[in-house]
Amino acid sequence: MEKNSRALRVLTPYQAAQADALFETMFPGGEGTPGAVETGVTEYLDLTLEGHGADELPRYQWFLGALDEAARAKYGHAFAEATPDERHEIVSLAEQGQLSDRLPAENQRDFFGLLVAHLQEGLFADPVHGGNKDALGWKFLRHPGVWLENSAEENLSTEHVLKDRIKTLADATAEIPRDEEGHRLKQLGYENAVNPQFTDEVDVLLVGVGAMGGVSAQVFAEAGLTVVGLEAGPFRPLDEFLPDELEHAYYTRGGLGPKFQLETPRWREDPSEPETKAATFSLGRMVNGVGGSAGHYGSWLRRFHEWQFAPKSHYEDLYGRNVLPEDCSLADWPVTYQDLEPYYTRLEHLIGIAGDDTNPFVTRSRPLPLPPTRPFVLGQKFTEATRAAGLHPHPVSVGFTTETYDGRRATGYSAWNNGLGSFLGDRWHPGLGPVPAAIASGRFELRTHSRVTRIITDETGAARGVEWVDPTGRVRTQHARAVVLSAYTYENLRLMFLSADSKHAEGLGNNSGQLGLHYMTKMFGHVDAMFPDVNFNRHTGPAAQGVVLDDFLSKDFRSLDHGFLGGATLGAEQQALPLQIARETLPPTVPSWGAAYRDHLAKWPHQGVIRIQPDALPYASHRIDIDPRHRDRSGLGMPLVRVTYRLRENERKLAAWMAQKATGLLRDMGATETWEGPYFTGVGSSHDLGGARFGHNPASSVLDEHLAVHDTKNLYLYSGAAFPSCPGINPTLTIWAVVMRAAEHLAGELGGAPQEGAAQ
């Protein structure tokens, strides 16, 4: 077939023929089943190699040639002319890293992983990306595509739910209303950055207007203080958060984080390793923009348990002073549950959190404002099995509009939710309330597309402002009485290291040598199972529809009796999107390509899963610092963050025990087959905590209880980097509570007026 007849833009006719033969081998057509060629995987690859994956073109050119060379050497003819069995054997060699002796086996295996990913994307990403022609991939899966509403009856249907037609991104975009106010704020943020109005010293300067900066902006503005917020990303109107699994989900290309994509942290497992590799991610990448990564989270907003604010004391009281594993640096918090309870409550009602009071391990001074999410088949089975085992399942509390709330519409229960933006406003983030309220006060100036490069200090070592780069590339300065680092953990710590001065030779906040230490990240394990006679219909609702157990991280759980310290959340949740389905962990007997892989995918409606969110203990040698060799690709040439982290024996034992427990529950639920997912897949998790611990003693911490940097006056850090421990509970609500408390304290110190309803 001629290249022009297929409108290919990068691949030659020879390469296209090779790719067709390759992808059809990896996903063959069958009776009534479209194969990779018919579905348009080669066309998808061609567009990808022209655009997003252009850097991979040389590797593909080598690989396609190597396929041909191997086929000619083994069978005497080209790969495209080989029989299906011959092709299968050649592709198996490639998977094992044995296609050629001209490239290391590890590199070949690494490329094969990319090949599988591109196959999946060409089959199951939205047709707008060039593959999945006529939605054939979705028709094969019997997935209805991008529907923004599902009924309660569909959530609980015993038959596989199909719609009257398959909808694509183009259909959904037409259903998402234009957010006129959001577009106004988007333009305002950009104009403020190009022509700032608050050019004199302001009271508070926020470095990052994401999840934490967004909430604190309102606190400061409503206290009567002048505030500037510098945000590297844009203000995104709701209609710019698109239900596009390939481009806009944090677990695929991470298109909502253009800055983060240019500065992926480096990673090594041990301090003795001289070189690093690009960090991988167990859950997802960061968002750059107003509201931050809360713009694409699953909105699970849970309270920590009271005992979890004194974990070191808890374990030592139970087991003695020498109970911690070697190198473990667990510490108690400088705040208590009682300190944070009023802020938990205020946030639950500011956000509009949905849930109930059936979790016996958490007490509230005021009920949650919205009822819990609707029941669903997997959640019901999980609830029945765990209750029969004497456990305490309950609907997870979520920032999700189960009813209309504060002017926001009730949700339609779209599955296109977790990991993608809040395009209908039914999942709360700070861009939906606090940031617009702060702007409306007239005391907050939002500047978007604004990159901070250095914290400015005076001759005494006190923070006085920042250097920043505006959208036109001009380097500017902004002075402030208080500088608040409110970006993500990685960026906050990088700026502190890179802003070293004569009073802080190793970085701001680092005179005691504590900056970057005690880093923690989540594992997120899971156990999958097959229920041949059950249709779960997980494509009829969001991950916010969840049922969880707190039993295995409660104060009464005796973890050391099982050989480890720590606990975990076990839970069942909704949401099944096409690429998620294609990339779920496979049983040991199912390969990642070929007819057996294809046939396994067809069974996805019967597949259930229990997800595991474990504790992660801090260790002294787990840290964040600056990589001495690698720099970002932003054009600024800023050094990258370096993470030193490995999975320890304690955490391996914890994960194995929890997986065994989940396996037993799945069997109780009626599963006929179970298999475990990996315990650890990446050092980045969106729950990356520690590195600037808060505490009372400056010798062993970076921040005080109000998040002020001990050794640098006027500098504050509003981030999960402050946490001394990492419980197996989603941390966002607790970070917000700590930050709101700190912001109110700082507002008072700066002379701001107390806010109505503020906790005393």
PDB file of N, CA and C in Angstrom, residues 102 124 214 218 229 239 245 281 389 445 465 563 591 635:
ATOM      1  N   ARG A 102      23.114  -6.096  18.865  1.00  0.00           N
ATOM      2  CA  ARG A 102      23.674  -4.756  18.657  1.00  0.00           C
ATOM      3  C   ARG A 102      23.184  -3.740  19.686  1.00  0.00           C
ATOM      4  N   PHE A 124      -7.191   1.918  22.020  1.00  0.00           N
ATOM      5  CA  PHE A 124      -8.213   2.290  22.987  1.00  0.00           C
ATOM      6  C   PHE A 124      -8.254   3.763  23.378  1.00  0.00           C
ATOM      7  N   GLY A 214      -3.982  27.897  46.712  1.00  0.00           N
ATOM      8  CA  GLY A 214      -5.335  28.313  46.387  1.00  0.00           C
ATOM      9  C   GLY A 214      -6.197  28.505  47.612  1.00  0.00           C
ATOM     10  N   GLN A 218      -7.339  32.717  49.862  1.00  0.00           N
ATOM     11  CA  GLN A 218      -8.583  33.253  50.398  1.00  0.00           C
ATOM     12  C   GLN A 218      -8.436  33.644  51.864  1.00  0.00           C
ATOM     13  N   GLY A 229      -0.060  35.941  44.025  1.00  0.00           N
ATOM     14  CA  GLY A 229       0.140  34.512  43.799  1.00  0.00           C
ATOM     15  C   GLY A 229       0.801  34.287  42.458  1.00  0.00           C
ATOM     16  N   ASP A 239     -14.255  24.102  30.998  1.00  0.00           N
ATOM     17  CA  ASP A 239     -14.351  23.467  29.686  1.00  0.00           C
ATOM     18  C   ASP A 239     -12.994  23.182  29.060  1.00  0.00           C
ATOM     19  N   GLU A 245      -8.647  10.564  27.893  1.00  0.00           N
ATOM     20  CA  GLU A 245      -7.837   9.683  28.733  1.00  0.00           C
ATOM     21  C   GLU A 245      -6.377   9.691  28.336  1.00  0.00           C
ATOM     22  N   PHE A 281       6.289   6.690  38.087  1.00  0.00           N
ATOM     23  CA  PHE A 281       5.174   7.143  38.915  1.00  0.00           C
ATOM     24  C   PHE A 281       4.194   6.009  39.150  1.00  0.00           C
ATOM     25  N   ALA A 389     -16.943 -10.509  57.910  1.00  0.00           N
ATOM     26  CA  ALA A 389     -15.661 -10.783  58.567  1.00  0.00           C
ATOM     27  C   ALA A 389     -15.470  -9.949  59.824  1.00  0.00           C
ATOM     28  N   GLU A 445      -3.754  39.348  43.790  1.00  0.00           N
ATOM     29  CA  GLU A 445      -3.405  39.423  42.374  1.00  0.00           C
ATOM     30  C   GLU A 445      -2.832  38.077  41.935  1.00  0.00           C
ATOM     31  N   GLY A 465      11.449  38.267  49.253  1.00  0.00           N
ATOM     32  CA  GLY A 465      10.710  38.195  48.009  1.00  0.00           C
ATOM     33  C   GLY A 465      11.268  37.110  47.124  1.00  0.00           C
ATOM     34  N   GLY A 563       4.445  -9.112  61.760  1.00  0.00           N
ATOM     35  CA  GLY A 563       5.817  -9.011  61.274  1.00  0.00           C
ATOM     36  C   GLY A 563       6.227  -7.683  60.683  1.00  0.00           C
ATOM     37  N   PRO A 591      -0.088 -13.184  28.751  1.00  0.00           N
ATOM     38  CA  PRO A 591       0.979 -12.315  28.259  1.00  0.00           C
ATOM     39  C   PRO A 591       0.464 -10.905  28.009  1.00  0.00           C
ATOM     40  N   GLY A 635      14.282  25.719  29.327  1.00  0.00           N
ATOM     41  CA  GLY A 635      14.995  26.866  28.784  1.00  0.00           C
ATOM     42  C   GLY A 635      15.680  27.659  29.871  1.00  0.00           C
TER      43      GLY A 635
END
